[in-house]
């Protein structure tokens, strides 16, 4: 699993993690304070009729350590050079941003500055771990969600990507495209924290969930668990075999003493549990679990 994942990461293309849009050179010169020297350089660099620059419309969410280190692009930055090369087209940016960190020269608030900017790897395999709880599918936010530029404070590792018709989530109004940030007042910054928070909840228990949507709106839901028809399931991709491994989590119940047995050790966040703790699923390389639906849809 580890060597295979490292090999895939080494082959993954990289990105500046920014949504870019074109802007006319004349507008940047007149309204944003681009120095004359840079104007002349781009007039020579750009062909007639395509004198444009690239503007940062939105920046993806980077890992906390990169945010602390700095060098991140900001909304409104105008790209001038990447890796010392002038850029005015998308392919030029892609070609120049294939190192873990690159020198990026931008126009920011009428000042030309050079950043030691981090880049994001774009692995061919995204989601590796899913939880199905009360009919809602939970996962760490995938890259398209992070590209929107927002995660809730204090975490954001439990993102609802799908829900199922007829489930408690459906009945009580819990839908996809929200983060679950608390369970009964307990913060849930990761999938493991969420599992720990719901581990002691019995069948038919009322649960209060605090959620945050993509527009930063906070909403609280209360639902009742139904572990008879909607048990807690975990699905993890085994990188070594390409298969998806399934696990049904036990739920404490007076009528089910065996459920009080010590569960297998929890998987490290983002890592696959051992095969001993899981049951191998009959899902082959390149396929998704059968419960998968497009984001935001219910699954019947």
Tab-separated table of C-alpha atoms in Angstrom:
chain	number	residue	atom	x	y	z
A	1	UNK	CA	0.000	0.000	0.000
A	2	UNK	CA	2.655	2.553	1.018
A	3	UNK	CA	5.071	2.023	-1.924
A	4	UNK	CA	2.203	1.906	-4.410
A	5	UNK	CA	0.754	5.139	-3.088
A	6	UNK	CA	4.187	6.809	-3.171
A	7	UNK	CA	4.674	5.710	-6.787
A	8	UNK	CA	1.297	7.128	-7.789
A	9	UNK	CA	2.043	10.399	-5.985
A	10	UNK	CA	5.359	10.730	-7.825
A	11	UNK	CA	3.579	10.422	-11.181
A	12	UNK	CA	0.774	12.841	-10.311
A	13	UNK	CA	0.717	16.187	-12.130
A	14	UNK	CA	0.812	19.313	-9.992
A	15	UNK	CA	-1.188	22.522	-9.936
A	16	UNK	CA	-0.937	25.995	-8.425
A	17	UNK	CA	-4.320	25.279	-6.839
A	18	UNK	CA	-5.928	28.377	-8.306
A	19	UNK	CA	-8.875	29.033	-10.585
A	20	UNK	CA	-7.619	31.385	-13.286
A	21	UNK	CA	-9.373	33.736	-15.696
A	22	UNK	CA	-8.042	35.872	-18.537
A	23	UNK	CA	-7.869	39.661	-18.302
A	24	UNK	CA	-6.796	42.099	-21.010
A	25	UNK	CA	-3.316	43.568	-20.702
A	26	UNK	CA	-4.739	47.064	-21.255
A	27	UNK	CA	-7.056	46.698	-18.247
A	28	UNK	CA	-4.223	45.524	-15.999
A	29	UNK	CA	-2.053	48.422	-17.134
A	30	UNK	CA	-4.729	51.105	-16.748
A	31	UNK	CA	-6.685	49.906	-13.732
A	32	UNK	CA	-4.358	47.692	-11.688
A	33	UNK	CA	-1.040	49.542	-11.847
A	34	UNK	CA	1.133	47.166	-13.880
A	35	UNK	CA	4.561	48.853	-14.300
A	36	UNK	CA	5.576	49.924	-17.816
A	37	UNK	CA	8.543	47.554	-17.839
A	38	UNK	CA	6.239	44.563	-17.412
A	39	UNK	CA	3.822	45.960	-19.991
A	40	UNK	CA	6.605	46.095	-22.584
A	41	UNK	CA	7.711	42.554	-21.746
A	42	UNK	CA	4.217	41.183	-22.281
A	43	UNK	CA	3.695	43.210	-25.454
A	44	UNK	CA	6.777	41.472	-26.856
A	45	UNK	CA	5.789	38.078	-25.428
A	46	UNK	CA	2.113	37.966	-26.437
A	47	UNK	CA	1.056	37.616	-30.084
A	48	UNK	CA	-1.068	40.349	-31.651
A	49	UNK	CA	-4.704	40.015	-30.667
A	50	UNK	CA	-3.958	37.903	-27.564
A	51	UNK	CA	-2.421	40.417	-25.188
A	52	UNK	CA	-3.865	39.006	-22.009
A	53	UNK	CA	-2.779	38.025	-18.516
A	54	UNK	CA	-4.142	35.516	-16.020
A	55	UNK	CA	-6.072	36.591	-12.921
A	56	UNK	CA	-6.605	34.438	-9.806
A	57	UNK	CA	-10.369	34.100	-9.338
A	58	UNK	CA	-10.246	31.612	-6.462
A	59	UNK	CA	-7.628	29.634	-4.542
A	60	UNK	CA	-7.951	26.070	-3.305
A	61	UNK	CA	-7.607	25.119	0.349
A	62	UNK	CA	-4.031	24.063	1.131
A	63	UNK	CA	-2.893	21.884	4.066
A	64	UNK	CA	-2.463	23.795	7.362
A	65	UNK	CA	1.338	23.501	7.276
A	66	UNK	CA	1.447	25.243	3.888
A	67	UNK	CA	-0.869	27.983	5.116
A	68	UNK	CA	1.460	28.622	8.047
A	69	UNK	CA	4.520	28.651	5.797
A	70	UNK	CA	2.991	31.274	3.505
A	71	UNK	CA	3.639	32.050	-0.134
A	72	UNK	CA	0.045	31.337	-1.152
A	73	UNK	CA	-1.699	33.065	-4.010
A	74	UNK	CA	-4.607	35.378	-3.214
A	75	UNK	CA	-7.820	36.162	-5.028
A	76	UNK	CA	-7.162	39.114	-7.346
A	77	UNK	CA	-3.479	38.345	-7.969
A	78	UNK	CA	-2.355	38.725	-11.593
A	79	UNK	CA	0.187	36.105	-12.665
A	80	UNK	CA	3.260	37.525	-14.354
A	81	UNK	CA	5.827	34.721	-14.223
A	82	UNK	CA	6.085	31.147	-12.923
A	83	UNK	CA	9.512	29.624	-12.429
A	84	UNK	CA	11.073	32.723	-13.989
A	85	UNK	CA	9.090	32.363	-17.237
A	86	UNK	CA	6.448	34.832	-18.415
A	87	UNK	CA	2.983	33.261	-18.499
A	88	UNK	CA	-0.177	34.436	-20.224
A	89	UNK	CA	-1.789	31.124	-21.234
A	90	UNK	CA	-3.055	28.205	-19.138
A	91	UNK	CA	-0.693	25.572	-20.648
A	92	UNK	CA	2.302	27.774	-19.766
A	93	UNK	CA	1.240	27.825	-16.109
A	94	UNK	CA	0.665	24.060	-16.052
A	95	UNK	CA	4.074	23.325	-17.569
A	96	UNK	CA	5.915	25.643	-15.168
A	97	UNK	CA	4.183	24.456	-11.958
A	98	UNK	CA	5.444	20.846	-11.796
A	99	UNK	CA	7.663	21.221	-8.713
A	100	UNK	CA	6.559	21.055	-5.071
A	101	UNK	CA	7.300	24.779	-4.734
A	102	UNK	CA	7.823	27.330	-7.500
A	103	UNK	CA	8.714	31.018	-7.710
A	104	UNK	CA	5.570	32.892	-8.768
A	105	UNK	CA	5.712	36.592	-9.620
A	106	UNK	CA	2.371	38.366	-9.264
A	107	UNK	CA	0.874	41.837	-9.337
A	108	UNK	CA	-0.873	42.321	-5.990
A	109	UNK	CA	-2.429	45.625	-4.961
A	110	UNK	CA	-0.303	47.537	-7.519
A	111	UNK	CA	2.919	45.916	-6.268
A	112	UNK	CA	4.993	43.303	-8.104
A	113	UNK	CA	6.100	40.592	-5.659
A	114	UNK	CA	7.610	37.107	-5.977
A	115	UNK	CA	6.229	34.248	-3.890
A	116	UNK	CA	7.738	30.894	-2.993
A	117	UNK	CA	4.415	29.222	-3.754
A	118	UNK	CA	3.435	25.619	-2.938
A	119	UNK	CA	1.705	23.424	-5.498
A	120	UNK	CA	-0.898	20.694	-5.110
A	121	UNK	CA	-0.466	17.134	-6.371
A	122	UNK	CA	-3.393	15.850	-8.437
A	123	UNK	CA	-3.324	12.070	-7.848
A	124	UNK	CA	-5.194	9.803	-10.278
A	125	UNK	CA	-7.101	8.230	-7.374
A	126	UNK	CA	-9.002	10.600	-5.120
A	127	UNK	CA	-11.348	9.257	-2.443
A	128	UNK	CA	-10.004	6.202	-0.630
A	129	UNK	CA	-12.270	6.001	2.392
A	130	UNK	CA	-16.046	6.317	2.810
A	131	UNK	CA	-18.463	6.010	5.727
A	132	UNK	CA	-22.159	5.298	5.368
A	133	UNK	CA	-23.987	6.400	8.510
A	134	UNK	CA	-27.776	6.683	8.811
A	135	UNK	CA	-27.997	6.807	5.027
A	136	UNK	CA	-25.559	9.658	4.423
A	137	UNK	CA	-22.183	9.014	2.788
A	138	UNK	CA	-19.289	10.772	4.535
A	139	UNK	CA	-15.717	11.246	3.371
A	140	UNK	CA	-12.793	13.628	3.564
A	141	UNK	CA	-13.525	16.475	1.113
A	142	UNK	CA	-12.239	15.609	-2.348
A	143	UNK	CA	-10.182	18.025	-4.436
A	144	UNK	CA	-13.073	19.690	-6.339
A	145	UNK	CA	-14.563	20.684	-2.961
A	146	UNK	CA	-11.214	22.004	-1.704
A	147	UNK	CA	-10.877	23.976	-4.944
A	148	UNK	CA	-13.866	26.075	-3.856
A	149	UNK	CA	-11.541	27.660	-1.308
A	150	UNK	CA	-13.404	27.018	1.940
A	151	UNK	CA	-13.478	24.475	4.763
A	152	UNK	CA	-15.002	25.070	8.220
A	153	UNK	CA	-12.723	26.242	11.003
A	154	UNK	CA	-11.311	23.555	13.241
A	155	UNK	CA	-11.485	20.759	10.713
A	156	UNK	CA	-13.624	19.974	7.740
A	157	UNK	CA	-12.661	16.330	7.321
A	158	UNK	CA	-16.228	14.946	7.409
A	159	UNK	CA	-18.008	15.925	4.195
A	160	UNK	CA	-21.414	14.553	3.171
A	161	UNK	CA	-21.249	13.708	-0.523
A	162	UNK	CA	-24.399	11.563	-0.984
A	163	UNK	CA	-27.560	10.435	0.759
A	164	UNK	CA	-30.033	7.583	0.322
A	165	UNK	CA	-33.794	7.663	-0.141
A	166	UNK	CA	-35.767	6.221	2.760
A	167	UNK	CA	-32.902	6.625	5.222
A	168	UNK	CA	-32.894	8.593	8.499
A	169	UNK	CA	-30.865	11.265	6.690
A	170	UNK	CA	-33.642	11.537	4.086
A	171	UNK	CA	-36.429	11.502	6.684
A	172	UNK	CA	-34.913	14.245	8.848
A	173	UNK	CA	-33.645	16.490	6.041
A	174	UNK	CA	-29.889	15.869	6.155
A	175	UNK	CA	-28.572	16.237	2.614
A	176	UNK	CA	-25.260	16.225	0.753
A	177	UNK	CA	-22.697	19.020	0.190
A	178	UNK	CA	-22.371	19.876	3.895
A	179	UNK	CA	-19.692	19.263	6.503
A	180	UNK	CA	-20.657	17.522	9.746
A	181	UNK	CA	-18.645	19.441	12.343
A	182	UNK	CA	-20.250	18.241	15.607
A	183	UNK	CA	-22.150	15.212	16.915
A	184	UNK	CA	-24.070	15.944	20.136
A	185	UNK	CA	-21.707	18.852	20.809
A	186	UNK	CA	-18.528	16.821	20.197
A	187	UNK	CA	-16.291	18.240	17.429
A	188	UNK	CA	-15.699	15.878	14.496
A	189	UNK	CA	-12.712	17.240	12.523
A	190	UNK	CA	-11.874	13.802	11.032
A	191	UNK	CA	-13.642	10.605	10.023
A	192	UNK	CA	-12.084	8.796	12.983
A	193	UNK	CA	-13.401	11.488	15.337
A	194	UNK	CA	-16.855	11.068	13.809
A	195	UNK	CA	-16.733	7.281	14.262
A	196	UNK	CA	-15.701	7.734	17.890
A	197	UNK	CA	-18.562	10.185	18.469
A	198	UNK	CA	-21.241	7.838	17.100
A	199	UNK	CA	-19.756	4.583	18.434
A	200	UNK	CA	-21.820	4.583	21.657
A	201	UNK	CA	-25.118	5.608	20.041
A	202	UNK	CA	-27.723	2.849	20.228
A	203	UNK	CA	-30.439	1.981	17.738
A	204	UNK	CA	-33.262	4.543	17.837
A	205	UNK	CA	-31.174	7.199	19.596
A	206	UNK	CA	-31.810	10.876	18.836
A	207	UNK	CA	-28.635	12.545	17.557
A	208	UNK	CA	-27.945	16.250	17.111
A	209	UNK	CA	-25.672	17.139	14.184
A	210	UNK	CA	-24.164	20.545	13.535
A	211	UNK	CA	-23.408	21.129	9.842
A	212	UNK	CA	-21.855	23.841	7.688
A	213	UNK	CA	-22.693	24.138	3.990
A	214	UNK	CA	-20.620	25.368	1.042
A	215	UNK	CA	-21.910	28.912	1.596
A	216	UNK	CA	-20.695	28.844	5.251
A	217	UNK	CA	-24.280	28.608	6.576
A	218	UNK	CA	-24.602	26.690	9.862
A	219	UNK	CA	-27.572	24.371	10.401
A	220	UNK	CA	-28.429	21.879	13.156
A	221	UNK	CA	-30.268	18.614	12.455
A	222	UNK	CA	-31.721	16.058	14.841
A	223	UNK	CA	-32.332	12.538	13.581
A	224	UNK	CA	-32.959	9.085	15.030
A	225	UNK	CA	-30.624	6.242	14.187
A	226	UNK	CA	-31.971	3.084	12.554
A	227	UNK	CA	-29.165	0.559	12.727
A	228	UNK	CA	-31.432	-2.319	11.756
A	229	UNK	CA	-31.834	-1.069	8.185
A	230	UNK	CA	-29.082	1.561	8.086
A	231	UNK	CA	-26.001	0.272	9.945
A	232	UNK	CA	-22.697	2.112	10.005
A	233	UNK	CA	-20.542	0.882	7.119
A	234	UNK	CA	-16.979	1.735	6.166
A	235	UNK	CA	-15.439	1.261	2.720
A	236	UNK	CA	-11.682	1.652	2.180
A	237	UNK	CA	-9.628	1.163	-0.961
A	238	UNK	CA	-6.672	-1.204	-0.614
A	239	UNK	CA	-3.940	0.306	-2.803
A	240	UNK	CA	-2.011	-2.969	-2.885
A	241	UNK	CA	-4.815	-4.962	-4.535
A	242	UNK	CA	-7.041	-2.278	-6.034
A	243	UNK	CA	-10.028	-3.701	-4.166
A	244	UNK	CA	-12.491	-1.987	-1.866
A	245	UNK	CA	-12.648	-3.408	1.662
A	246	UNK	CA	-15.931	-3.253	3.598
A	247	UNK	CA	-16.472	-3.146	7.345
A	248	UNK	CA	-19.722	-3.090	9.299
A	249	UNK	CA	-19.245	-1.335	12.628
A	250	UNK	CA	-20.906	-2.926	15.652
A	251	UNK	CA	-23.401	-0.915	17.658
A	252	UNK	CA	-23.874	-1.310	21.454
A	253	UNK	CA	-27.317	-2.710	22.233
A	254	UNK	CA	-28.853	-4.526	25.229
A	255	UNK	CA	-30.162	-7.125	22.784
A	256	UNK	CA	-26.770	-7.657	21.182
A	257	UNK	CA	-24.127	-8.391	23.871
A	258	UNK	CA	-21.572	-9.377	21.237
A	259	UNK	CA	-21.609	-5.814	19.984
A	260	UNK	CA	-19.863	-4.750	23.192
A	261	UNK	CA	-16.707	-6.597	22.222
A	262	UNK	CA	-13.607	-4.500	21.673
A	263	UNK	CA	-13.624	-3.352	18.018
A	264	UNK	CA	-10.538	-3.618	15.795
A	265	UNK	CA	-8.115	-0.684	16.056
A	266	UNK	CA	-9.246	2.397	14.160
A	267	UNK	CA	-7.487	3.144	10.907
A	268	UNK	CA	-5.192	6.130	10.790
A	269	UNK	CA	-6.977	9.024	9.084
A	270	UNK	CA	-6.594	8.617	5.329
A	271	UNK	CA	-5.028	5.131	5.603
A	272	UNK	CA	-6.583	1.765	4.850
A	273	UNK	CA	-7.326	-0.562	7.796
A	274	UNK	CA	-5.707	-3.977	7.820
A	275	UNK	CA	-7.388	-6.804	5.970
A	276	UNK	CA	-8.043	-8.552	9.300
A	277	UNK	CA	-10.373	-5.753	10.328
A	278	UNK	CA	-12.219	-5.661	7.001
A	279	UNK	CA	-14.050	-7.973	4.631
A	280	UNK	CA	-12.778	-7.943	1.052
A	281	UNK	CA	-15.392	-6.625	-1.348
A	282	UNK	CA	-15.889	-7.919	-4.849
A	283	UNK	CA	-15.124	-4.550	-6.425
A	284	UNK	CA	-12.369	-4.586	-9.013
A	285	UNK	CA	-9.691	-2.023	-9.894
A	286	UNK	CA	-11.130	1.158	-11.380
A	287	UNK	CA	-14.679	0.554	-10.145
A	288	UNK	CA	-16.523	2.418	-7.407
A	289	UNK	CA	-18.626	0.858	-4.647
A	290	UNK	CA	-22.153	-0.012	-5.721
A	291	UNK	CA	-23.668	2.635	-3.420
A	292	UNK	CA	-21.948	5.417	-5.343
A	293	UNK	CA	-24.071	8.113	-6.974
A	294	UNK	CA	-23.346	11.549	-8.326
A	295	UNK	CA	-22.611	14.094	-5.637
A	296	UNK	CA	-25.710	15.594	-4.093
A	297	UNK	CA	-28.050	12.858	-5.341
A	298	UNK	CA	-29.878	10.331	-3.245
A	299	UNK	CA	-29.323	6.649	-3.860
A	300	UNK	CA	-32.283	4.354	-4.085
